[in-house]
Every structure is written in C-alpha cells, then in structure tokens.
Amino acid sequence: KAGVTQTPRYLIKTRGQQVTLSCSPISGHRSVSWYQQTPGQGLQFLFEYFSETQRNKGNFPGRFSGRQFSNSRSEMNVSTLELGDSALYLCASSSGDAWHGYTFGSGTRLTVV
Amino acid sequence: SQQGEEDPQALSIQEGENATMNCSYKTSINNLQWYRQNSGRGLVHLILIRSNEREKHSGRLRVTLDTSKKSSSLLITASRAADTASYFCGVVTNAGKSTFGDGTTLTVKP
C-alpha cells in the first residue's frame, strides 16, 4: 500500500513569488491535513480537507490556501512568499474518522530567499 | 498556548535506560496520538489512545492517558540508539481538529 506522497521534496523560491505543493494521500483516505514545521514554532496546523471541503482551519493568513480534488489529492498554495515561510510542510492523510491515526508524508522543504 | 505540549523539550539518556515523555492538553479530546520524527523527515505514527482508554502498549512503548489531568505519557523501555528522534503528541478533538506540540527531542547515547 503506497504511503502519502508529497511533491516536490525540495523547493527554493524568491520573496514575493507563489508556490504550490502537492499531496497524494493513501488510497481510500478522504482527509488530508497540512502542517507547517519550523524550528521556532514547532508543528503548526494549517488546514484539513475532507471530501473536497475545508473542514478545519488553523491560524494562518489568507496567503495560505488549499484545495482538495475528487480523487482526494490535495494542493496547498502560498502566495506572496515571505522569508518566514521557509519551513518543512507536511501533509497527513487519514480515513477522516477521528478514531484513526494520521499517516504523514516526508514533507516538502521550502526555502524562501 | 497550543494543545499537545510535550515535556521535557529535550532528554538525553544512555542506551538501555527508559525514557519518559509527557504531553499536556487543554480541552476535551477524542483521542491522543504519539508520533516519532527523525531529522527533517515526516512523522511516523506510533500509538493512538482513545479518550476512554487509560493505557496502551506496543512493543517497548507504553502510553498512558489521564483525562482528569489532561495529560499523557510515553514510556520507551530499554532504549536504543535508534530511538534517537523527536517525539510529538497530537491531540484530536471531537470536531476532528488536530494540534501538535513542539515535541521532545530524545538522544540515546550508545
């Protein structure tokens, strides 16, 4: 059974640009959550999508957005990049039932210069 | 401050010793999950404990949950150098929202 796949693994962008990250969940999983991990802030919840609808949202500015497609694949977009957006972005998939655990991908390392 | 706060922030022990990490949270939960993360990689799910459970075991791992104190602990027995990693607790509310703490960095010296 394939795991959670995140692409790309590494990304370097310039301030002001925008970026799109992709996450393919485990087959059959309908929930995809996104997290930002930085040394200073730890693991911060961005948002969760379930069946193409945003179900939960963290405390991030509107520059951070996401969507989920009918095949449960999810994309996260960050516009007008800032240096502080440099982080490891992790996505996690689950069946959507809170009783079950999450499976995380290996993450996308974004560096903003 | 956010839910799922781990304590201590860092822990250094010798191989063979036991390691105990704690997690505290603030609101009612549906379940609590412990994860391990090796440097710069994704999180690996270790154990999920439901709000109506008090203790769970998996190999050398033992997790306890005290909902009256809103806290959980992860015990790793007979630690190995390969256990060196960061350990996170994730709290899942009944609304399905998950939050994680900053993690405990465990170093096991050979």
Coordinates of N, CA and C in Angstrom, one line a residue:
Chain A
K1 N 0.8 -1.2 0.0 CA 0.0 0.0 0.0 C 0.9 1.2 0.0
A2 N 0.7 2.1 -1.0 CA 1.6 3.3 -1.1 C 1.3 4.2 0.0
G3 N 2.3 4.9 0.5 CA 2.2 5.9 1.6 C 1.7 7.2 1.0
V4 N 1.9 8.2 1.9 CA 1.5 9.6 1.5 C 2.6 10.2 0.7
T5 N 2.3 10.7 -0.5 CA 3.4 11.2 -1.3 C 3.3 12.7 -1.4
Q6 N 4.4 13.4 -1.1 CA 4.4 14.9 -1.3 C 5.4 15.3 -2.3
T7 N 5.0 16.2 -3.2 CA 5.9 16.7 -4.2 C 5.9 18.2 -4.3
P8 N 7.0 18.9 -4.6 CA 8.3 18.3 -4.6 C 8.9 18.1 -3.3
R9 N 10.0 17.5 -3.1 CA 10.7 17.3 -1.8 C 11.4 18.5 -1.4
Y10 N 12.0 19.2 -2.3 CA 12.7 20.5 -2.0 C 12.3 21.6 -3.0
L11 N 12.3 22.8 -2.5 CA 11.9 23.9 -3.3 C 12.6 25.2 -2.8
I12 N 13.1 25.9 -3.8 CA 13.7 27.2 -3.4 C 12.9 28.3 -4.2
K13 N 12.4 29.3 -3.5 CA 11.6 30.4 -4.2 C 12.2 31.7 -3.7
T14 N 11.8 32.7 -4.4 CA 12.2 34.1 -4.1 C 11.0 34.8 -3.4
R15 N 11.3 35.7 -2.5 CA 10.3 36.5 -1.9 C 9.4 37.1 -2.9
G16 N 8.1 37.1 -2.6 CA 7.1 37.6 -3.5 C 6.5 36.7 -4.5
Q17 N 7.2 35.6 -4.7 CA 6.7 34.5 -5.6 C 5.6 33.7 -4.9
Q18 N 4.9 32.9 -5.7 CA 4.0 32.0 -5.1 C 4.4 30.5 -5.3
V19 N 3.9 29.6 -4.5 CA 4.3 28.2 -4.6 C 3.1 27.3 -4.4
T20 N 3.1 26.2 -5.1 CA 2.1 25.2 -4.9 C 2.7 23.8 -4.6
L21 N 2.2 23.3 -3.5 CA 2.7 22.0 -3.0 C 1.6 20.9 -3.2
S22 N 2.0 19.7 -3.4 CA 1.1 18.7 -3.7 C 1.2 17.5 -2.7
C23 N 0.0 16.9 -2.5 CA 0.0 15.8 -1.5 C -1.0 14.7 -2.1
S24 N -0.5 13.5 -2.2 CA -1.4 12.4 -2.6 C -1.5 11.5 -1.4
P25 N -2.8 11.4 -0.9 CA -3.0 10.6 0.3 C -3.0 9.1 0.0
I26 N -3.0 8.3 1.1 CA -3.2 6.9 1.0 C -4.5 6.6 0.3
S27 N -4.5 5.6 -0.6 CA -5.7 5.3 -1.3 C -6.8 5.0 -0.4
G28 N -8.0 5.6 -0.6 CA -9.1 5.3 0.3 C -9.3 6.4 1.4
H29 N -8.2 7.1 1.7 CA -8.3 8.1 2.7 C -8.9 9.4 2.1
R30 N -9.9 10.0 2.8 CA -10.6 11.1 2.3 C -10.2 12.4 3.0
S31 N -9.4 12.3 4.0 CA -9.0 13.5 4.8 C -7.5 13.8 4.6
V32 N -7.2 15.0 4.3 CA -5.8 15.5 4.1 C -5.6 16.7 5.0
S33 N -4.6 16.7 5.8 CA -4.3 17.8 6.7 C -2.9 18.4 6.3
W34 N -2.7 19.6 6.5 CA -1.4 20.3 6.2 C -0.9 20.9 7.4
Y35 N 0.5 20.8 7.6 CA 1.1 21.4 8.7 C 2.4 22.1 8.3
Q36 N 2.7 23.2 9.0 CA 4.0 23.8 8.8 C 4.9 23.6 10.0
Q37 N 6.1 23.2 9.7 CA 7.0 22.9 10.8 C 8.3 23.8 10.7
T38 N 8.5 24.6 11.7 CA 9.7 25.4 11.8 C 10.4 25.2 13.1
P39 N 11.7 25.4 13.2 CA 12.4 25.2 14.5 C 11.8 26.1 15.6
G40 N 11.4 27.3 15.2 CA 10.9 28.2 16.2 C 9.5 28.0 16.7
Q41 N 8.6 27.6 15.7 CA 7.2 27.5 16.0 C 6.7 26.0 16.2
G42 N 7.6 25.1 15.9 CA 7.1 23.7 16.0 C 6.2 23.3 14.9
L43 N 5.3 22.4 15.2 CA 4.4 21.9 14.2 C 3.0 22.7 14.3
Q44 N 2.7 23.4 13.2 CA 1.5 24.2 13.3 C 0.5 23.7 12.2
F45 N -0.7 23.6 12.7 CA -1.8 23.1 11.8 C -2.2 24.2 10.9
L46 N -2.3 23.9 9.6 CA -2.7 24.8 8.6 C -4.2 24.7 8.3
F47 N -4.6 23.6 7.7 CA -6.0 23.3 7.4 C -6.1 21.8 7.1
E48 N -7.4 21.4 7.1 CA -7.8 20.0 6.8 C -8.9 20.0 5.8
Y49 N -8.7 19.1 4.8 CA -9.8 19.0 3.8 C -10.3 17.6 3.9
F50 N -11.6 17.5 3.7 CA -12.3 16.2 3.8 C -13.4 16.2 2.6
S51 N -13.3 15.3 1.8 CA -14.2 15.2 0.6 C -14.4 16.5 -0.1
E52 N -13.2 17.1 -0.4 CA -13.1 18.4 -1.2 C -13.6 19.6 -0.5
T53 N -13.9 19.5 0.8 CA -14.3 20.7 1.6 C -13.3 20.9 2.7
Q54 N -13.1 22.2 3.0 CA -12.2 22.5 4.1 C -13.0 22.3 5.4
R55 N -12.5 21.4 6.2 CA -13.2 21.1 7.4 C -12.7 21.8 8.7
N56 N -11.4 22.0 8.7 CA -10.8 22.8 9.8 C -9.8 23.7 9.3
K57 N -9.5 24.7 10.1 CA -8.5 25.7 9.6 C -7.7 26.2 10.8
G58 N -6.4 26.4 10.6 CA -5.6 26.9 11.7 C -5.5 28.4 11.6
N59 N -4.5 29.0 12.3 CA -4.4 30.5 12.4 C -3.3 31.0 11.4
F60 N -3.5 30.8 10.2 CA -2.6 31.3 9.2 C -3.2 32.4 8.3
P61 N -2.4 33.3 7.8 CA -3.0 34.4 7.0 C -3.6 33.8 5.7
G62 N -4.4 34.7 5.0 CA -5.0 34.2 3.8 C -4.1 33.9 2.6
R63 N -2.8 34.2 2.8 CA -1.9 33.9 1.7 C -1.7 32.4 1.6
F64 N -2.1 31.7 2.6 CA -2.1 30.2 2.7 C -3.4 29.7 2.3
S65 N -3.5 28.9 1.3 CA -4.8 28.3 0.8 C -4.6 26.9 0.4
G66 N -5.7 26.2 0.2 CA -5.5 24.8 -0.2 C -6.8 24.4 -1.0
R67 N -6.7 23.2 -1.5 CA -7.9 22.6 -2.1 C -7.7 21.1 -2.2
Q68 N -8.8 20.5 -2.4 CA -8.8 19.0 -2.5 C -9.6 18.6 -3.7
F69 N -9.1 17.7 -4.4 CA -9.7 17.2 -5.7 C -10.6 16.0 -5.4
S70 N -11.3 15.6 -6.4 CA -12.3 14.5 -6.2 C -11.6 13.2 -5.9
N71 N -10.3 13.1 -6.3 CA -9.5 11.9 -6.0 C -8.8 11.9 -4.7
S72 N -9.1 12.9 -3.9 CA -8.6 13.2 -2.6 C -7.2 13.8 -2.6
R73 N -6.6 13.9 -3.7 CA -5.3 14.6 -3.8 C -5.5 16.1 -3.4
S74 N -4.5 16.6 -2.7 CA -4.7 18.0 -2.2 C -3.5 18.8 -2.6
E75 N -3.7 20.1 -2.8 CA -2.7 21.1 -3.1 C -2.8 22.2 -2.1
M76 N -1.6 22.7 -1.7 CA -1.5 23.9 -0.8 C -0.8 25.0 -1.6
N77 N -1.3 26.2 -1.5 CA -0.7 27.3 -2.2 C -0.3 28.4 -1.2
V78 N 0.8 29.0 -1.4 CA 1.2 30.1 -0.6 C 1.6 31.2 -1.6
S79 N 0.9 32.3 -1.5 CA 1.2 33.5 -2.4 C 2.0 34.5 -1.7
T80 N 2.6 35.4 -2.4 CA 3.5 36.5 -1.9 C 4.4 35.9 -0.8
L81 N 5.3 35.0 -1.2 CA 6.1 34.4 -0.2 C 7.0 35.4 0.6
E82 N 7.1 35.0 1.9 CA 8.0 35.8 2.8 C 9.1 34.9 3.3
L83 N 10.2 35.5 3.8 CA 11.3 34.7 4.3 C 10.8 33.8 5.4
G84 N 9.9 34.2 6.2 CA 9.4 33.4 7.3 C 8.6 32.2 6.9
D85 N 8.3 32.1 5.6 CA 7.5 31.0 5.2 C 8.4 29.8 4.9
S86 N 9.7 30.0 5.1 CA 10.7 28.9 4.9 C 10.4 27.8 6.0
A87 N 10.1 26.6 5.6 CA 9.7 25.6 6.6 C 9.6 24.3 5.9
L88 N 9.4 23.2 6.7 CA 9.0 21.9 6.2 C 7.5 21.8 6.2
Y89 N 6.9 21.6 5.1 CA 5.5 21.5 5.0 C 5.1 20.0 4.9
L90 N 4.3 19.6 5.9 CA 3.9 18.2 6.0 C 2.5 18.0 5.7
C91 N 2.1 17.0 5.0 CA 0.7 16.7 4.9 C 0.5 15.3 5.5
A92 N -0.7 15.1 6.0 CA -1.1 13.8 6.6 C -2.4 13.4 6.1
S93 N -2.6 12.1 5.9 CA -3.9 11.6 5.4 C -4.5 10.7 6.5
S94 N -5.8 10.6 6.5 CA -6.5 9.7 7.4 C -7.8 9.4 6.7
S95 N -8.5 8.4 7.3 CA -9.7 8.0 6.7 C -10.8 9.0 6.9
G96 N -10.5 10.0 7.8 CA -11.5 11.0 8.1 C -12.2 10.8 9.4
D97 N -12.1 9.6 9.9 CA -12.7 9.2 11.1 C -11.7 9.6 12.3
A98 N -12.1 10.4 13.2 CA -11.2 10.9 14.2 C -10.7 9.7 15.1
W99 N -11.2 8.5 15.0 CA -10.8 7.4 15.8 C -9.5 6.8 15.2
H100 N -9.1 7.2 14.0 CA -7.9 6.6 13.5 C -6.8 7.6 13.4
G101 N -5.6 7.1 13.3 CA -4.4 7.9 13.2 C -4.2 8.5 11.9
Y102 N -3.2 9.4 11.8 CA -2.8 10.0 10.6 C -1.5 9.4 10.1
T103 N -1.4 9.4 8.8 CA -0.1 9.0 8.1 C 0.5 10.2 7.5
F104 N 1.7 10.5 7.8 CA 2.3 11.7 7.3 C 3.2 11.3 6.1
G105 N 3.3 12.3 5.2 CA 4.3 12.2 4.1 C 5.7 12.7 4.6
S106 N 6.7 12.6 3.8 CA 8.0 13.0 4.2 C 8.2 14.6 4.1
G107 N 7.2 15.2 3.6 CA 7.3 16.7 3.6 C 7.9 17.3 2.4
T108 N 7.7 18.6 2.2 CA 8.3 19.5 1.2 C 9.1 20.5 2.0
R109 N 10.4 20.6 1.7 CA 11.2 21.6 2.3 C 11.3 22.8 1.5
L110 N 10.6 23.9 1.9 CA 10.5 25.2 1.2 C 11.5 26.2 1.8
T111 N 12.4 26.7 0.9 CA 13.3 27.8 1.3 C 13.0 29.0 0.5
V112 N 12.7 30.1 1.2 CA 12.4 31.4 0.6 C 13.7 32.3 0.7
V113 N 14.2 32.8 -0.4 CA 15.4 33.6 -0.4 C 15.1 35.0 -0.9
Chain B
S1 N -1.5 29.3 24.6 CA -0.6 28.3 24.0 C -1.4 27.1 23.4
Q2 N -0.8 26.3 22.6 CA -1.5 25.3 21.9 C -1.6 24.1 22.7
Q3 N -2.5 23.2 22.2 CA -2.7 21.9 22.9 C -1.5 21.0 22.6
G4 N -1.5 19.8 23.2 CA -0.4 18.9 23.0 C 1.0 19.4 23.2
E5 N 1.2 19.9 24.4 CA 2.5 20.4 24.8 C 3.3 19.3 25.4
E6 N 4.5 19.0 24.8 CA 5.4 18.0 25.3 C 6.3 18.5 26.4
D7 N 6.7 17.6 27.3 CA 7.7 17.9 28.3 C 8.5 16.7 28.6
P8 N 9.8 16.7 28.7 CA 10.6 17.9 28.6 C 10.9 18.2 27.1
Q9 N 11.5 19.3 26.9 CA 11.8 19.7 25.5 C 12.9 18.8 25.0
A10 N 13.9 18.5 25.8 CA 15.0 17.6 25.4 C 15.3 16.6 26.5
L11 N 15.7 15.4 26.1 CA 16.0 14.4 27.0 C 17.2 13.6 26.5
S12 N 18.2 13.4 27.3 CA 19.4 12.6 26.9 C 19.6 11.5 27.9
I13 N 19.7 10.3 27.4 CA 19.8 9.1 28.2 C 20.9 8.1 27.6
Q14 N 21.3 7.1 28.4 CA 22.1 6.1 27.9 C 21.3 4.9 27.4
E15 N 21.9 4.3 26.4 CA 21.3 3.1 25.9 C 20.9 2.1 27.0
G16 N 19.7 1.5 26.9 CA 19.3 0.6 27.9 C 18.4 1.2 29.0
E17 N 18.5 2.5 29.1 CA 17.6 3.2 30.1 C 16.3 3.4 29.6
N18 N 15.3 3.8 30.4 CA 14.0 4.1 30.0 C 13.8 5.6 29.8
A19 N 13.0 6.0 28.8 CA 12.7 7.4 28.5 C 11.2 7.6 28.7
T20 N 10.9 8.7 29.4 CA 9.5 9.1 29.7 C 9.3 10.5 29.2
M21 N 8.3 10.7 28.3 CA 7.9 12.0 27.8 C 6.5 12.2 28.2
N22 N 6.1 13.5 28.5 CA 4.8 13.8 28.9 C 4.1 14.8 27.9
C23 N 2.8 14.8 27.9 CA 2.1 15.6 27.0 C 0.9 16.2 27.8
S24 N 0.7 17.5 27.7 CA -0.5 18.1 28.4 C -1.3 18.8 27.3
Y25 N -2.6 18.8 27.6 CA -3.5 19.5 26.7 C -4.6 20.2 27.5
K26 N -5.4 21.0 26.8 CA -6.3 21.9 27.5 C -7.8 21.5 27.4
T27 N -8.3 21.0 26.2 CA -9.7 20.8 26.1 C -10.0 19.3 26.0
S28 N -11.3 19.0 25.9 CA -11.7 17.6 25.7 C -11.2 17.0 24.4
I29 N -10.8 15.8 24.5 CA -10.3 15.2 23.3 C -11.0 13.9 22.8
N30 N -10.9 13.6 21.6 CA -11.4 12.4 21.1 C -10.4 11.3 21.2
N31 N -9.1 11.6 20.8 CA -8.0 10.7 21.0 C -6.7 11.5 21.1
L32 N -5.6 10.8 21.4 CA -4.3 11.4 21.5 C -3.4 10.5 20.8
Q33 N -2.5 11.0 20.0 CA -1.6 10.2 19.2 C -0.2 10.6 19.5
W34 N 0.7 9.6 19.5 CA 2.1 9.8 19.6 C 2.8 9.5 18.3
Y35 N 3.8 10.4 17.9 CA 4.5 10.2 16.7 C 6.0 10.4 16.9
R36 N 6.8 9.8 16.0 CA 8.2 10.0 16.1 C 8.6 10.6 14.8
Q37 N 9.6 11.5 14.9 CA 10.2 12.1 13.7 C 11.7 12.1 13.7
N38 N 12.2 11.5 12.7 CA 13.7 11.6 12.5 C 14.0 12.8 11.8
S39 N 15.2 13.3 12.0 CA 15.6 14.7 11.5 C 15.1 15.0 10.1
G40 N 14.3 16.0 10.0 CA 13.8 16.5 8.7 C 12.9 15.6 7.9
R41 N 12.4 14.6 8.5 CA 11.5 13.7 7.8 C 10.1 13.8 8.3
G42 N 9.2 13.1 7.7 CA 7.8 13.1 8.1 C 7.6 12.4 9.5
L43 N 6.4 12.6 10.0 CA 6.2 11.9 11.3 C 5.7 10.5 11.1
V44 N 6.1 9.6 12.0 CA 5.7 8.2 11.9 C 4.8 8.0 13.1
H45 N 3.6 7.4 12.8 CA 2.6 7.2 13.8 C 3.1 6.0 14.7
L46 N 3.0 6.2 16.0 CA 3.4 5.2 17.0 C 2.2 4.5 17.6
I47 N 1.4 5.3 18.3 CA 0.3 4.8 19.1 C -0.8 5.8 19.1
L48 N -2.1 5.3 19.1 CA -3.2 6.2 19.3 C -4.0 5.6 20.5
I49 N -4.3 6.5 21.4 CA -5.0 6.1 22.6 C -6.3 6.9 22.6
R50 N -7.4 6.3 22.8 CA -8.7 6.9 22.8 C -9.1 7.5 24.1
S51 N -10.0 8.4 24.2 CA -10.3 9.1 25.4 C -10.8 8.2 26.5
N52 N -11.4 7.1 26.1 CA -11.9 6.1 27.1 C -10.9 5.0 27.5
E53 N -9.7 5.2 27.0 CA -8.7 4.2 27.3 C -7.7 4.8 28.3
R54 N -7.0 4.0 29.1 CA -6.1 4.5 30.1 C -4.7 4.2 29.8
E55 N -4.5 3.0 29.1 CA -3.1 2.6 28.9 C -3.1 1.7 27.6
K56 N -2.0 1.9 26.8 CA -1.8 1.0 25.7 C -0.4 0.7 25.6
H57 N -0.1 -0.5 25.0 CA 1.3 -1.0 24.8 C 1.5 -1.3 23.4
S58 N 2.7 -1.1 23.0 CA 3.1 -1.6 21.6 C 4.6 -1.8 21.7
G59 N 5.0 -3.1 21.8 CA 6.4 -3.4 21.9 C 7.0 -2.8 23.1
R60 N 8.1 -2.0 22.9 CA 8.7 -1.3 24.0 C 8.1 0.0 24.4
L61 N 7.0 0.3 23.8 CA 6.3 1.6 24.0 C 5.1 1.4 25.0
R62 N 4.9 2.3 25.9 CA 3.8 2.2 26.8 C 3.2 3.7 26.9
V63 N 1.9 3.8 26.6 CA 1.3 5.1 26.6 C 0.2 5.1 27.7
T64 N 0.2 6.1 28.5 CA -0.9 6.3 29.5 C -1.7 7.6 29.2
L65 N -2.9 7.6 29.6 CA -3.8 8.8 29.4 C -4.6 9.0 30.7
D66 N -4.5 10.2 31.2 CA -5.2 10.6 32.3 C -6.1 11.8 31.9
T67 N -7.4 11.6 31.6 CA -8.2 12.6 31.1 C -8.6 13.6 32.2
S68 N -8.5 13.2 33.5 CA -8.8 14.1 34.6 C -7.7 15.2 34.7
K69 N -6.5 14.8 34.4 CA -5.4 15.7 34.5 C -5.0 16.3 33.1
K70 N -5.8 15.8 32.1 CA -5.5 16.2 30.7 C -4.0 16.0 30.4
S71 N -3.5 14.8 30.6 CA -2.1 14.6 30.3 C -2.0 13.1 29.8
S72 N -0.9 12.9 29.1 CA -0.5 11.6 28.6 C 1.0 11.5 28.8
S73 N 1.5 10.2 28.9 CA 2.9 10.0 28.9 C 3.2 8.8 28.0
L74 N 4.4 9.0 27.4 CA 5.0 7.9 26.5 C 6.3 7.4 27.2
L75 N 6.3 6.1 27.4 CA 7.4 5.5 28.0 C 8.1 4.6 27.0
I76 N 9.4 4.8 26.8 CA 10.1 3.9 25.9 C 11.1 3.1 26.8
T77 N 10.9 1.8 26.9 CA 11.7 1.0 27.7 C 13.0 0.4 27.0
A78 N 14.0 0.2 27.7 CA 15.3 -0.4 27.2 C 15.6 0.3 25.9
S79 N 15.9 1.6 26.0 CA 16.1 2.4 24.8 C 17.3 2.0 24.0
R80 N 17.3 2.3 22.7 CA 18.4 2.0 21.8 C 18.8 3.3 21.1
A81 N 20.0 3.3 20.6 CA 20.5 4.5 19.9 C 19.5 4.8 18.7
A82 N 18.9 3.8 18.1 CA 18.0 4.1 17.0 C 16.7 4.8 17.4
D83 N 16.5 4.9 18.7 CA 15.3 5.6 19.2 C 15.5 7.1 19.2
T84 N 16.7 7.5 19.0 CA 17.0 9.0 18.9 C 16.2 9.6 17.8
A85 N 15.4 10.6 18.3 CA 14.4 11.2 17.4 C 13.6 12.3 18.2
S86 N 12.8 13.0 17.5 CA 11.8 13.9 18.2 C 10.5 13.2 18.3
Y87 N 9.9 13.3 19.4 CA 8.6 12.7 19.7 C 7.5 13.7 19.9
F88 N 6.4 13.6 19.2 CA 5.3 14.5 19.3 C 4.0 13.9 19.7
C89 N 3.2 14.6 20.5 CA 1.9 14.1 20.7 C 0.9 15.0 19.9
G90 N 0.0 14.4 19.4 CA -1.1 15.1 18.6 C -2.4 14.8 19.3
V91 N -3.1 15.9 19.5 CA -4.4 15.9 20.2 C -5.5 16.1 19.1
V92 N -6.5 15.2 19.1 CA -7.6 15.3 18.2 C -8.8 15.5 19.0
T93 N -9.5 16.6 18.7 CA -10.8 17.0 19.4 C -11.9 16.2 18.7
N94 N -13.1 16.3 19.4 CA -14.3 15.7 18.8 C -14.7 16.3 17.5
A95 N -14.2 17.5 17.3 CA -14.6 18.1 16.0 C -13.6 17.7 14.9
G96 N -12.7 16.8 15.3 CA -11.7 16.3 14.3 C -10.5 17.2 14.0
K97 N -10.3 18.2 14.8 CA -9.2 19.1 14.6 C -8.0 18.6 15.4
S98 N -6.8 18.6 14.7 CA -5.6 18.0 15.4 C -4.6 19.1 15.6
T99 N -4.0 19.1 16.8 CA -2.9 20.1 17.1 C -1.8 19.3 17.7
F100 N -0.6 19.8 17.4 CA 0.6 19.1 17.9 C 1.5 20.1 18.7
G101 N 2.3 19.6 19.7 CA 3.2 20.4 20.4 C 4.5 20.5 19.7
D102 N 5.5 21.1 20.4 CA 6.8 21.3 19.8 C 7.7 20.1 19.8
G103 N 7.2 19.1 20.6 CA 8.0 17.8 20.6 C 9.0 17.7 21.7
T104 N 9.4 16.5 22.0 CA 10.5 16.2 22.9 C 11.7 15.6 22.0
T105 N 12.8 16.2 22.1 CA 14.0 15.6 21.4 C 14.7 14.6 22.3
L106 N 14.7 13.4 21.9 CA 15.3 12.3 22.7 C 16.6 12.0 22.0
T107 N 17.7 11.9 22.8 CA 19.0 11.5 22.4 C 19.4 10.3 23.2
V108 N 19.6 9.2 22.6 CA 20.1 7.9 23.3 C 21.5 7.7 22.9
K109 N 22.4 7.7 23.9 CA 23.8 7.6 23.7 C 24.2 6.1 23.8
P110 N 25.0 5.7 22.8 CA 25.4 4.3 22.8 C 26.4 3.9 23.9

